[in-house]
Coordinates of C-alpha atoms and ligand atoms in Angstrom, one line a residue:
X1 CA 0.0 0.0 0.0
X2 CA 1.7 3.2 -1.1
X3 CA 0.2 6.1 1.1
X4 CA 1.8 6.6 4.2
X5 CA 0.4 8.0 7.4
X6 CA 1.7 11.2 8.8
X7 CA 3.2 9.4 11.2
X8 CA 5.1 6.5 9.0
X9 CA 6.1 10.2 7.3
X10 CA 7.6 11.7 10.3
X11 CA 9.1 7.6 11.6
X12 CA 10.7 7.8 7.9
X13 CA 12.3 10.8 8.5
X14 CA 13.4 9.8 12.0
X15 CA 15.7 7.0 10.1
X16 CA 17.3 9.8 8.0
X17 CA 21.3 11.0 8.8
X18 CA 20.8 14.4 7.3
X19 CA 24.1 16.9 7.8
X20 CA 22.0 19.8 8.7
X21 CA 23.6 23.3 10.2
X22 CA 21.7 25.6 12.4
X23 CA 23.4 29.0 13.5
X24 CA 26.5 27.2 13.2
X25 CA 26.1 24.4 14.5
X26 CA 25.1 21.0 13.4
X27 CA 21.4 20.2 14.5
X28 CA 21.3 16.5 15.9
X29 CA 17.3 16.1 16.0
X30 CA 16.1 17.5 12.8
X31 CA 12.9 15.8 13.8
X32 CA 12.9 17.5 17.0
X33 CA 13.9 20.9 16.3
X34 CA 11.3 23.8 17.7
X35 CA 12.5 25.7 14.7
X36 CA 12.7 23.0 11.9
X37 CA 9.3 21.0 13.4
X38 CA 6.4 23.0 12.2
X39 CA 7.8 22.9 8.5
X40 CA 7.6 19.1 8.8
X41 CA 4.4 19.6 10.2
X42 CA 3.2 21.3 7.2
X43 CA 4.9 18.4 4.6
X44 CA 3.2 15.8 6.9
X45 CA -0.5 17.5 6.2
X46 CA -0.1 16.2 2.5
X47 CA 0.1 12.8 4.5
X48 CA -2.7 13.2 6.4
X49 CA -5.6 14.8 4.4
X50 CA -4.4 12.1 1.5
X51 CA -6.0 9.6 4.2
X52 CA -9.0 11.6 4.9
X53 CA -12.3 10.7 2.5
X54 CA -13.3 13.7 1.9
X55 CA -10.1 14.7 0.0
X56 CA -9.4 11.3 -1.4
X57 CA -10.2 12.6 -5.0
X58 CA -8.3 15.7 -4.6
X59 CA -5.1 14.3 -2.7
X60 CA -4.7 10.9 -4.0
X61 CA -4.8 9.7 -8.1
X62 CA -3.9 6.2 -10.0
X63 CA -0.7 5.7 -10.4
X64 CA -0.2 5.5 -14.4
X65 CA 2.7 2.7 -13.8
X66 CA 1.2 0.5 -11.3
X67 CA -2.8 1.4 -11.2
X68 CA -2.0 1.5 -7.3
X69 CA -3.1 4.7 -5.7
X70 CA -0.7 6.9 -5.0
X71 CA -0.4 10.3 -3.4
X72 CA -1.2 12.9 -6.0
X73 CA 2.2 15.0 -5.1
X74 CA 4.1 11.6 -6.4
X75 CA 1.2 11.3 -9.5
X76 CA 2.1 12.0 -13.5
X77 CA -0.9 14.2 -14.5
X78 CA -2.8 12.4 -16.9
X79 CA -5.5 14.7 -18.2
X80 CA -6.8 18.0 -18.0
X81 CA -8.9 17.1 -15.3
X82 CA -5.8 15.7 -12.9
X83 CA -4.1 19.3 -13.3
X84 CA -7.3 20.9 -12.1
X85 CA -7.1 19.0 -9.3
X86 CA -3.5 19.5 -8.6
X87 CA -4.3 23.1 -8.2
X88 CA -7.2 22.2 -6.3
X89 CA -5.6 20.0 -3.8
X90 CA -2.7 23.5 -3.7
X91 CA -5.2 26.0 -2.0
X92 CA -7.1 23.3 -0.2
X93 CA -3.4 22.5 2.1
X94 CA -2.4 26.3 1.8
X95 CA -5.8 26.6 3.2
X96 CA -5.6 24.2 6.2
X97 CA -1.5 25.2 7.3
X98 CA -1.5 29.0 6.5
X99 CA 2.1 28.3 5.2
X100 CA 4.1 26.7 2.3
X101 CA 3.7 22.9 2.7
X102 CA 7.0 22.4 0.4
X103 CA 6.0 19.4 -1.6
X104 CA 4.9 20.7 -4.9
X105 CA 9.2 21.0 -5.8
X106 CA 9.1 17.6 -5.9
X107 CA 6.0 16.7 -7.6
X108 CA 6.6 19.5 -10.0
X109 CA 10.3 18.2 -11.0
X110 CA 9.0 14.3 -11.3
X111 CA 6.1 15.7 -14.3
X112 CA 8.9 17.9 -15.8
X113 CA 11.7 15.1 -16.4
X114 CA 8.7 12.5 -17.6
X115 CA 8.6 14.6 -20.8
X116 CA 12.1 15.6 -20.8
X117 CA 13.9 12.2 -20.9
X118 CA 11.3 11.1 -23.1
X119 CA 11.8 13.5 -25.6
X120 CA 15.8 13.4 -25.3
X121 CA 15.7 9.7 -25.7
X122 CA 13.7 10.2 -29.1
X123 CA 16.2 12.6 -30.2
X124 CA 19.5 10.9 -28.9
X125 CA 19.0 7.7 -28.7
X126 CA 19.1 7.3 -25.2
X127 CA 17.7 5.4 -22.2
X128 CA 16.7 8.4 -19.5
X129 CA 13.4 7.7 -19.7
X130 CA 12.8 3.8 -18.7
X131 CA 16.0 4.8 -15.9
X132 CA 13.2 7.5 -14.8
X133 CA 9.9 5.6 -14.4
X134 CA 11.8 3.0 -12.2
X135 CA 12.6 5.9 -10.5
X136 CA 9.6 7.0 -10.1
X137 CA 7.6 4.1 -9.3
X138 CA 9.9 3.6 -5.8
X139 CA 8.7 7.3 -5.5
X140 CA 5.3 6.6 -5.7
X141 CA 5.5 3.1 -3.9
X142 CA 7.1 4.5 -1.1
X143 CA 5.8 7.3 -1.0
X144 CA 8.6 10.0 -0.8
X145 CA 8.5 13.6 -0.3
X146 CA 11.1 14.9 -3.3
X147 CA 12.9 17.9 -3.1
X148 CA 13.2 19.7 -6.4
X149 CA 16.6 21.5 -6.8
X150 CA 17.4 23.7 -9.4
X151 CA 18.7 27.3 -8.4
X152 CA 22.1 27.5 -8.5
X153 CA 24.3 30.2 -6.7
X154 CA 25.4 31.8 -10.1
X155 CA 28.2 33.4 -9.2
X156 CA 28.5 36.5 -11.4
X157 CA 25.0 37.0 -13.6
X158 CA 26.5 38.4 -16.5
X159 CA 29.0 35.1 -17.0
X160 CA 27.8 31.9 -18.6
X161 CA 28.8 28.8 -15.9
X162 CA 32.3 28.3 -17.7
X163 CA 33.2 31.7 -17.3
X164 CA 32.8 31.9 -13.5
X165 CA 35.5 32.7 -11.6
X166 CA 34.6 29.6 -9.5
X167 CA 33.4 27.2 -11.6
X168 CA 31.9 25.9 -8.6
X169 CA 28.7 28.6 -9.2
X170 CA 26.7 26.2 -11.0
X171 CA 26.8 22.4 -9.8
X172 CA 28.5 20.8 -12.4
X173 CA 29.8 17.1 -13.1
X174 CA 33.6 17.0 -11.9
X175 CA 34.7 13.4 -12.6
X176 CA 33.3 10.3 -14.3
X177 CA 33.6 7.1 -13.3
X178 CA 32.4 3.5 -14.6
X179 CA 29.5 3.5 -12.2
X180 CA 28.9 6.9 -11.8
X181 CA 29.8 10.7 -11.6
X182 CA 31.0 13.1 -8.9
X183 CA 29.4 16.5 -8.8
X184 CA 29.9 19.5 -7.3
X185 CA 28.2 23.0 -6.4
X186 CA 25.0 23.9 -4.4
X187 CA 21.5 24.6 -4.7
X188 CA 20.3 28.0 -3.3
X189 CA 16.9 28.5 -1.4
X190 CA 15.8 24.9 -1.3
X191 CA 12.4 24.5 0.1
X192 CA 11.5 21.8 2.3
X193 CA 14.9 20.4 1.7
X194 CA 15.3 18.7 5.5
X195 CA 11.5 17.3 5.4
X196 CA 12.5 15.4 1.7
X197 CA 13.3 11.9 1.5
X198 CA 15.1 12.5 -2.2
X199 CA 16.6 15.3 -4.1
X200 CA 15.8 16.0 -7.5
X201 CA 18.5 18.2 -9.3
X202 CA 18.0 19.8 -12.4
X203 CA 20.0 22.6 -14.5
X204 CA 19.4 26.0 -13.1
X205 CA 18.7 27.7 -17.0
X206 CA 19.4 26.7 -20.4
X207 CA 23.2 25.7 -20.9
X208 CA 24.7 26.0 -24.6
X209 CA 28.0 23.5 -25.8
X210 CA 30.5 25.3 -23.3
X211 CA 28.6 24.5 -20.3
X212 CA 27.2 21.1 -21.1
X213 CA 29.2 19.9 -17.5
X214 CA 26.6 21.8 -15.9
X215 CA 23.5 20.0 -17.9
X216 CA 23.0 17.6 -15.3
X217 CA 19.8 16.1 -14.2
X218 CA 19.5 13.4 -11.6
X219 CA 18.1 12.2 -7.8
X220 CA 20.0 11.0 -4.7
X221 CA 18.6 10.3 -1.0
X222 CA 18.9 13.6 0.6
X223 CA 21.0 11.7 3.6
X224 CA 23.9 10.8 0.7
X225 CA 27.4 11.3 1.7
X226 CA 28.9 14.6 0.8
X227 CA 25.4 16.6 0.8
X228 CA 25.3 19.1 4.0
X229 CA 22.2 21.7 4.4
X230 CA 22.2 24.9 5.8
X231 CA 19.6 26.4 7.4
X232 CA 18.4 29.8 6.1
X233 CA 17.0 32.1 8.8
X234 CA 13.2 33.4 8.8
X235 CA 12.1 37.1 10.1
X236 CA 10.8 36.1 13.8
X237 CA 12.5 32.3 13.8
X238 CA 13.4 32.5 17.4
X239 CA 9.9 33.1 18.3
X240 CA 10.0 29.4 17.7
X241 CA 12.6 28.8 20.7
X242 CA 10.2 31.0 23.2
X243 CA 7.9 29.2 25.9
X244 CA 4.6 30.3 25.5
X245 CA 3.3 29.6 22.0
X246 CA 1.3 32.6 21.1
X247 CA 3.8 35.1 19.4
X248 CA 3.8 32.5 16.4
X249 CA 0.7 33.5 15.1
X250 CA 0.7 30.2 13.5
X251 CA 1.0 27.7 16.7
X252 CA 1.6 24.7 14.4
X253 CA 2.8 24.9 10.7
X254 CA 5.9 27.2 9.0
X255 CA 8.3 26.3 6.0
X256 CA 11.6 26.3 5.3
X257 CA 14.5 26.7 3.1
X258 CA 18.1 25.7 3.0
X259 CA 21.5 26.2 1.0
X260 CA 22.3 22.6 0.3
X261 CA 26.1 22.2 -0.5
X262 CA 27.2 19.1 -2.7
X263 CA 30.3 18.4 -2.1
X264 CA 32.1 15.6 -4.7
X265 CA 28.9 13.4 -4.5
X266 CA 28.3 10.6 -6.1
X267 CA 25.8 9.7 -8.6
X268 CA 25.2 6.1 -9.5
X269 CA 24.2 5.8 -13.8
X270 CA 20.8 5.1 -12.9
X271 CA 19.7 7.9 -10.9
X272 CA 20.6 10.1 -13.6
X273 CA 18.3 11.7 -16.1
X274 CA 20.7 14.3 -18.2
X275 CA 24.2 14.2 -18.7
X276 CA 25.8 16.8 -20.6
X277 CA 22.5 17.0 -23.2
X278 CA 22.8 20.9 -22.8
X279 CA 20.2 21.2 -25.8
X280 CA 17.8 19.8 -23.4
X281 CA 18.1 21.6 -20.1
X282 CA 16.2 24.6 -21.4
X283 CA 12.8 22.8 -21.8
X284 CA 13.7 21.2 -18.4
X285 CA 14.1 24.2 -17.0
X286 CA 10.8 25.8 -18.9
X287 CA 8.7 22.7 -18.4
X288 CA 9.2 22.6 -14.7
X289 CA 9.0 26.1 -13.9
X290 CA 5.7 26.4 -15.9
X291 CA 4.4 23.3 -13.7
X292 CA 5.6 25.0 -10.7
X293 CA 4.2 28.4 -11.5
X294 CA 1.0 26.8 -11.5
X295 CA 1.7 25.2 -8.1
X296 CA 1.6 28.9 -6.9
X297 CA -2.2 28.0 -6.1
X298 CA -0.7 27.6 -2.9
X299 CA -0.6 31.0 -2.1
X300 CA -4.6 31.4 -2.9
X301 CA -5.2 28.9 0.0
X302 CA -2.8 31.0 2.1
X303 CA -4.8 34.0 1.1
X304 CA -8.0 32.2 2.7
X305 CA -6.3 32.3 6.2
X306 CA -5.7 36.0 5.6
X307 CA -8.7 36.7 4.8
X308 CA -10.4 35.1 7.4
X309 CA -8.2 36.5 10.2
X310 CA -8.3 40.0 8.6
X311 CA -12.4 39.8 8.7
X312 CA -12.3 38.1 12.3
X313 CA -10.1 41.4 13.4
X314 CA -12.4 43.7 12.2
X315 CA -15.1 42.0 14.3
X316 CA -13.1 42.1 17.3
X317 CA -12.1 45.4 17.2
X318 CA -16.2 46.2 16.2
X319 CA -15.1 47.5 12.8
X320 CA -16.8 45.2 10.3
X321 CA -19.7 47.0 9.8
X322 CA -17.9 50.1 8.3
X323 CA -18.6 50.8 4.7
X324 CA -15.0 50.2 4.0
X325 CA -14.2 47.6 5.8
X326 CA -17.0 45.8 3.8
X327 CA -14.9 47.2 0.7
X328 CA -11.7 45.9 1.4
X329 CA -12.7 42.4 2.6
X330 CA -14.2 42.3 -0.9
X331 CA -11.3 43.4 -2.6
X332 CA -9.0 40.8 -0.9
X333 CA -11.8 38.3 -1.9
X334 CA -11.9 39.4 -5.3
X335 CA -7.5 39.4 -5.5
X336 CA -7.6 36.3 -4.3
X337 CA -10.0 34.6 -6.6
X338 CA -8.8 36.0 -9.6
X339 CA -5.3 34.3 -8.7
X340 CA -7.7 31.3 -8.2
X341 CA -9.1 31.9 -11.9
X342 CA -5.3 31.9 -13.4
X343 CA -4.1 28.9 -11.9
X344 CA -7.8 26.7 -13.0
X345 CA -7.2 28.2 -16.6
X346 CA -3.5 27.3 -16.9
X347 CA -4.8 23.2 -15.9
X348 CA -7.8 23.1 -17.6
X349 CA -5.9 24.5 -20.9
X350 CA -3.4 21.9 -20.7
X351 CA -2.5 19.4 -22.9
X352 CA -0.9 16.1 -23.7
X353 CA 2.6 15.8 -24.5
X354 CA 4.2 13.2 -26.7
X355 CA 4.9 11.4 -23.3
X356 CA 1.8 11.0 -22.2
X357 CA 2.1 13.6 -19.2
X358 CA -0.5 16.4 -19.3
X359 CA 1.1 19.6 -19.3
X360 CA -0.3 22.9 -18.5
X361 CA -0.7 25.9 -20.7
X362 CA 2.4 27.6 -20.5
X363 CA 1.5 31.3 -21.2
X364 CA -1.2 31.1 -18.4
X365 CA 1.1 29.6 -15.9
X366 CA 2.9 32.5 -16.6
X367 CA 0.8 34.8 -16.1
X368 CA -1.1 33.4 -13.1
X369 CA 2.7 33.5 -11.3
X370 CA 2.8 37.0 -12.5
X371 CA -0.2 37.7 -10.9
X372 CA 1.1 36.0 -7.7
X373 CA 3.9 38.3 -7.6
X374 CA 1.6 41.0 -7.1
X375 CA -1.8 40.1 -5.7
X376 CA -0.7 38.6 -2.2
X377 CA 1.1 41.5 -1.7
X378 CA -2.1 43.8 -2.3
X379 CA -4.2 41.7 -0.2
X380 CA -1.5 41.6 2.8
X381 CA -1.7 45.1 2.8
X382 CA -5.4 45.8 3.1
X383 CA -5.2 43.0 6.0
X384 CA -2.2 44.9 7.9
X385 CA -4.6 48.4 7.3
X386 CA -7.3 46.9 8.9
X387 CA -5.6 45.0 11.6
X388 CA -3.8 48.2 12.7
X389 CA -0.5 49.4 14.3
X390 CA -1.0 46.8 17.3
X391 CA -0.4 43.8 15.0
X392 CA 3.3 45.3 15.3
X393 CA 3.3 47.1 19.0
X394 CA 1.5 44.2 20.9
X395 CA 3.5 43.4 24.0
X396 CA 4.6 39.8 24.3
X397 CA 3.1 37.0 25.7
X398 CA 5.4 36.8 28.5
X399 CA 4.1 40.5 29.7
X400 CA 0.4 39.4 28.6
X401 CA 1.0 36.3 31.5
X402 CA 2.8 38.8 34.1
X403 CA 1.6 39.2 37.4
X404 CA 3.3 43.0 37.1
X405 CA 1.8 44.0 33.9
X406 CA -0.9 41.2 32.7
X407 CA -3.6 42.8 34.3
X408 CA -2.7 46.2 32.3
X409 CA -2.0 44.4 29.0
X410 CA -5.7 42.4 28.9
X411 CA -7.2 46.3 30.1
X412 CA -5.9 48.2 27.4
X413 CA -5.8 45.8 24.7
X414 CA -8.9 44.6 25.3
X415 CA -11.2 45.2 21.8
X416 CA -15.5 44.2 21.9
X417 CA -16.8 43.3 25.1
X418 CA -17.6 39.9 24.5
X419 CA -14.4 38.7 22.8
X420 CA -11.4 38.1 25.3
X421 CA -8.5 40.4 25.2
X422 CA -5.9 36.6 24.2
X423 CA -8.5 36.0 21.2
X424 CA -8.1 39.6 19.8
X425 CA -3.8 39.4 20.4
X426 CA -3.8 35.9 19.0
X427 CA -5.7 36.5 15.2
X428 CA -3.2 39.8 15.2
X429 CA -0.3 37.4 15.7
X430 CA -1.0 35.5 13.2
X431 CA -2.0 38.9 10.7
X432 CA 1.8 39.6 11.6
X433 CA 3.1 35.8 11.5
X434 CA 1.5 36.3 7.4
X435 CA 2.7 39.1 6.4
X436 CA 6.1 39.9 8.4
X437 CA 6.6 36.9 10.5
X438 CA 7.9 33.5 9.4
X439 CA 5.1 32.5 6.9
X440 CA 5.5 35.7 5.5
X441 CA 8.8 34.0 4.0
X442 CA 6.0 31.8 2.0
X443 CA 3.2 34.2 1.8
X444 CA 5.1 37.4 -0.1
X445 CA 8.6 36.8 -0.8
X446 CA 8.4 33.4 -2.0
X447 CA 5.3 35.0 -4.3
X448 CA 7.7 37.5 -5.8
X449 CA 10.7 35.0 -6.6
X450 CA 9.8 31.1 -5.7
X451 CA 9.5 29.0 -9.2
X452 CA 11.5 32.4 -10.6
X453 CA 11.6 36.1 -10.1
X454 CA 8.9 38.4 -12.2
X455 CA 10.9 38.6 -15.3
X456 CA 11.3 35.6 -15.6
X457 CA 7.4 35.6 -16.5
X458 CA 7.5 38.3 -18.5
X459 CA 10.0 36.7 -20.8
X460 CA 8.0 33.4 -21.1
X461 CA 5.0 35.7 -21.6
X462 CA 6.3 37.2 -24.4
X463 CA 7.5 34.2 -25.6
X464 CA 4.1 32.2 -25.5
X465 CA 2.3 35.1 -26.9
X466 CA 1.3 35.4 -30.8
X467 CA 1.9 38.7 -31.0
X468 CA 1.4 38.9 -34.9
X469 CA -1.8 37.3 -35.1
X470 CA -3.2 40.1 -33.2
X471 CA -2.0 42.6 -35.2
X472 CA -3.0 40.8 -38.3
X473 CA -6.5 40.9 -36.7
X474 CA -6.3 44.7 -36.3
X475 CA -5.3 45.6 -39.4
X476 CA -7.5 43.8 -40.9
X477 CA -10.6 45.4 -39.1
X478 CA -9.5 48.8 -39.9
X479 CA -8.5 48.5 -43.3
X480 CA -4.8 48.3 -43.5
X481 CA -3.4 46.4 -46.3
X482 CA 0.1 46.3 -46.5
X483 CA 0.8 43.2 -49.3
Ligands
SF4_1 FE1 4.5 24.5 -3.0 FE2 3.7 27.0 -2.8 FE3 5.6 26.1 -1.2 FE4 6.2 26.4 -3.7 S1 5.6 28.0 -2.3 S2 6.6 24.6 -2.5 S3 4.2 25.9 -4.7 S4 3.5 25.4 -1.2
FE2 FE1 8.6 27.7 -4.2

């Protein structure tokens, strides 16, 4: 039986040697860590609402390779109707953790390099693909949570990988053996990197002849000698180390990312799925971030929490029956569901590629990740206006307990009559945890560059767009002949 429980997750985990480094120093109970937990928390939701009936359709699918059912984060889309869902099942667990629950990297690079080594093996000749769907059915079988690495470090932007002063900018191939290959480099703001049971690496952007040591594809267990992560720090990540709870916002989910050095690894032939076919690591590169643009459904379900706790503060502070108030909430309603609209259209536009896989419609992936670079930012401010300047002045919880000052602190700060002073500092906690805390790390910043930064959708835009035809069109309708 494929699905694990959250549990089995967190047990599977548990048997994991992961080098991990902390504030400089190495962490010995991933598992454990205050800081590190509520990010595994979030990954082991996927787990649990893939158990639950009442998301079996949207969390769970067939497995194409086996007919077992798998968890749909492990799944090759097959249809139109399996990418609605995807995005579906993307705002129904930003929804329920308020954070980024990480595991859309992995499912996103699995879809990507099904057409990928399919295509390259029509062209070349080679054997990528059949090495991959063995890979992926111990994926599915098992159940894995797969990191999907592919930002490199990049040194100096204006210098193509070869050029780099240290050659080391962009992880790159460094020996080859008989039964393998060594690499070396790292991968830059890996989400959800300690919660994955694999690592997926892929070429950061399309490599030409020069660089083809750097057109490397392929997946190791993330506990593989010579891998080391590095924690990256979140605004507010101490909080986490604090008794009481409260100052969170969000008591029991976060995410995470991490710099994750490869240090002369080894790769065994048949967990490799490009080597050195540089003419193919710029569809990779497009095919995944396209897929993972539309992943960015996420952030709608995120949007949900914020919306909710924004209209919940305006009832506690007796302010949601002001005209404007009214207004905004609608406006963050109507944000949010028009990011909802982009990332339906993008699956529901999809199509099937000579591989089978069902991919999306590249143009509105775009453009729905466009829109996500912008929207949540909109919405988090009318939240923060209506929350007000407390959200950021609110004593801590250790004064709110205080025998000295606690009495003051639930006087003053005290909102409605009939809603208790904690309630009203709590939903502002988690207003601030959103949109400057740690889940604003997922929330905003991740909006603006996760799956790549805004130009990057502006040039696929332009790109995808048939810019001629339209001006055909409108030449035609006003006369213009020009034969
Ligand atoms: Fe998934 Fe969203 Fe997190 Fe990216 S930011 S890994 S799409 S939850
Ligand atoms: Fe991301």
């Amino acid at each position: 039986m494929p699905l694990k429980t959250p549990e089995e997750y967190i047990n599977s985990l548990k048997k994991l040697n992961l080098v991990v480094y902390m504030f400089g120093k190495r962490v010995e109970n991933v598992v454990e860590n205050p800081i590190i937990k509520p990010s595994m928390n979030a990954v082991a939701m996927t787990y649990k609402l893939a158990q639950q009936p009442e998301y079996e359709d949207l969390m769970t699918a067939k497995s194409h390779l086996t007919g077992h059912k798998v968890n749909r984060f492990t799944h090759i889309h097959q249809s139109t109707g399996d990418l609605v869902k995807k995005s579906k099942m993307g705002r129904l667990l930003g929804s329920q953790t308020g954070c980024c629950f990480q595991r859309c990297v992995g499912m996103d690079a699995l879809n990507a390099l099904s057409m990928v080594t399919y295509d390259m093996d029509k062209k070349h000749n080679t054997q990528y693909n059949k090495r991959f769907l063995t890979y992926l059915e111990y994926v599915q079988e098992n159940d894995l949570v797969c990191d999907g690495a592919m930002t490199d470090p990049k040194g100096d932007r204006s210098l193509a990988p070869h050029q780099q002063e240290d050659p080391d900018m962009f992880l790159r191939v460094v020996e080859e053996k008989k039964d393998g290959i060594i690499v070396r480099g790292a991968k830059a703001h890996q989400t959800g990197a300690v919660n994955s049971h694999e690592i997926i690496v892929m070429p950061t952007m399309t490599m030409r002849e020069a660089d083809k040591d750097y057109a490397l594809s392929f997946a190791l267990p993330s506990d593989t000698k010579g891998i080391t992560y590095i924690m990256g720090r979140q605004s507010c990540d101490t909080r986490k180390l604090e008794e009481g709870k409260m100052d969170q916002g969000n008591l029991m989910f976060g995410g995470h990312e991490a710099l994750v050095i490869f240090e002369d690894v080894f790769v065994p032939w048949d967990r490799i799925f490009m080597y050195k076919e540089y003419d193919f690591s710029g569809q990779l590169v497009e095919q995944f971030a396209s897929y993972h643009r539309q992943s960015y459904a996420c952030k709608v379900g995120v949007g949900d929490v914020l919306i909710g706790a924004t209209q919940t503060i305006a009832e506690y502070n007796g302010a949601e029956k002001a005209s404007h108030v009214k207004d905004k909430i609608i406006e963050m309603n109507h944000l949010n569901e028009t990011l909802f609209c982009g990332c339906i259209a993008c699956a529901s536009e999809g199509h099937k590629e000579p591989s089978g896989t069902f991919y999306v419609n590249a143009l509105l992936a775009n453009v729905h990740k466009q829109n996500i670079t912008r929207f949540p930012y909109q919405i988090a401010r009318i939240a923060q206006d209506i929350a007000g300047g407390l959200m950021v002045t609110l004593p801590s919880e250790q004064d709110f307990k205080s025998e000295l000052t606690g009495k003051w602190v639930q006087k003053y700060l005290k909102g409605k009559k009939d809603v208790s002073t904690e309630n009203r500092v709590r939903i502002l906690r988690l207003i601030e945890n959103l949109t400057l805390g740690t889940a604003a790390v997922g929330y905003l910043t991740e909006s603006m560059h996760g799956a790549g930064s805004p130009q990057a959708q502006r040039i696929m835009i332009s790109r995808q767009v048939n810019i001629k035809e339209k001006q055909k069109v409108a030449k035609k309708l006003c006369g213009i002949d020009e034969k």
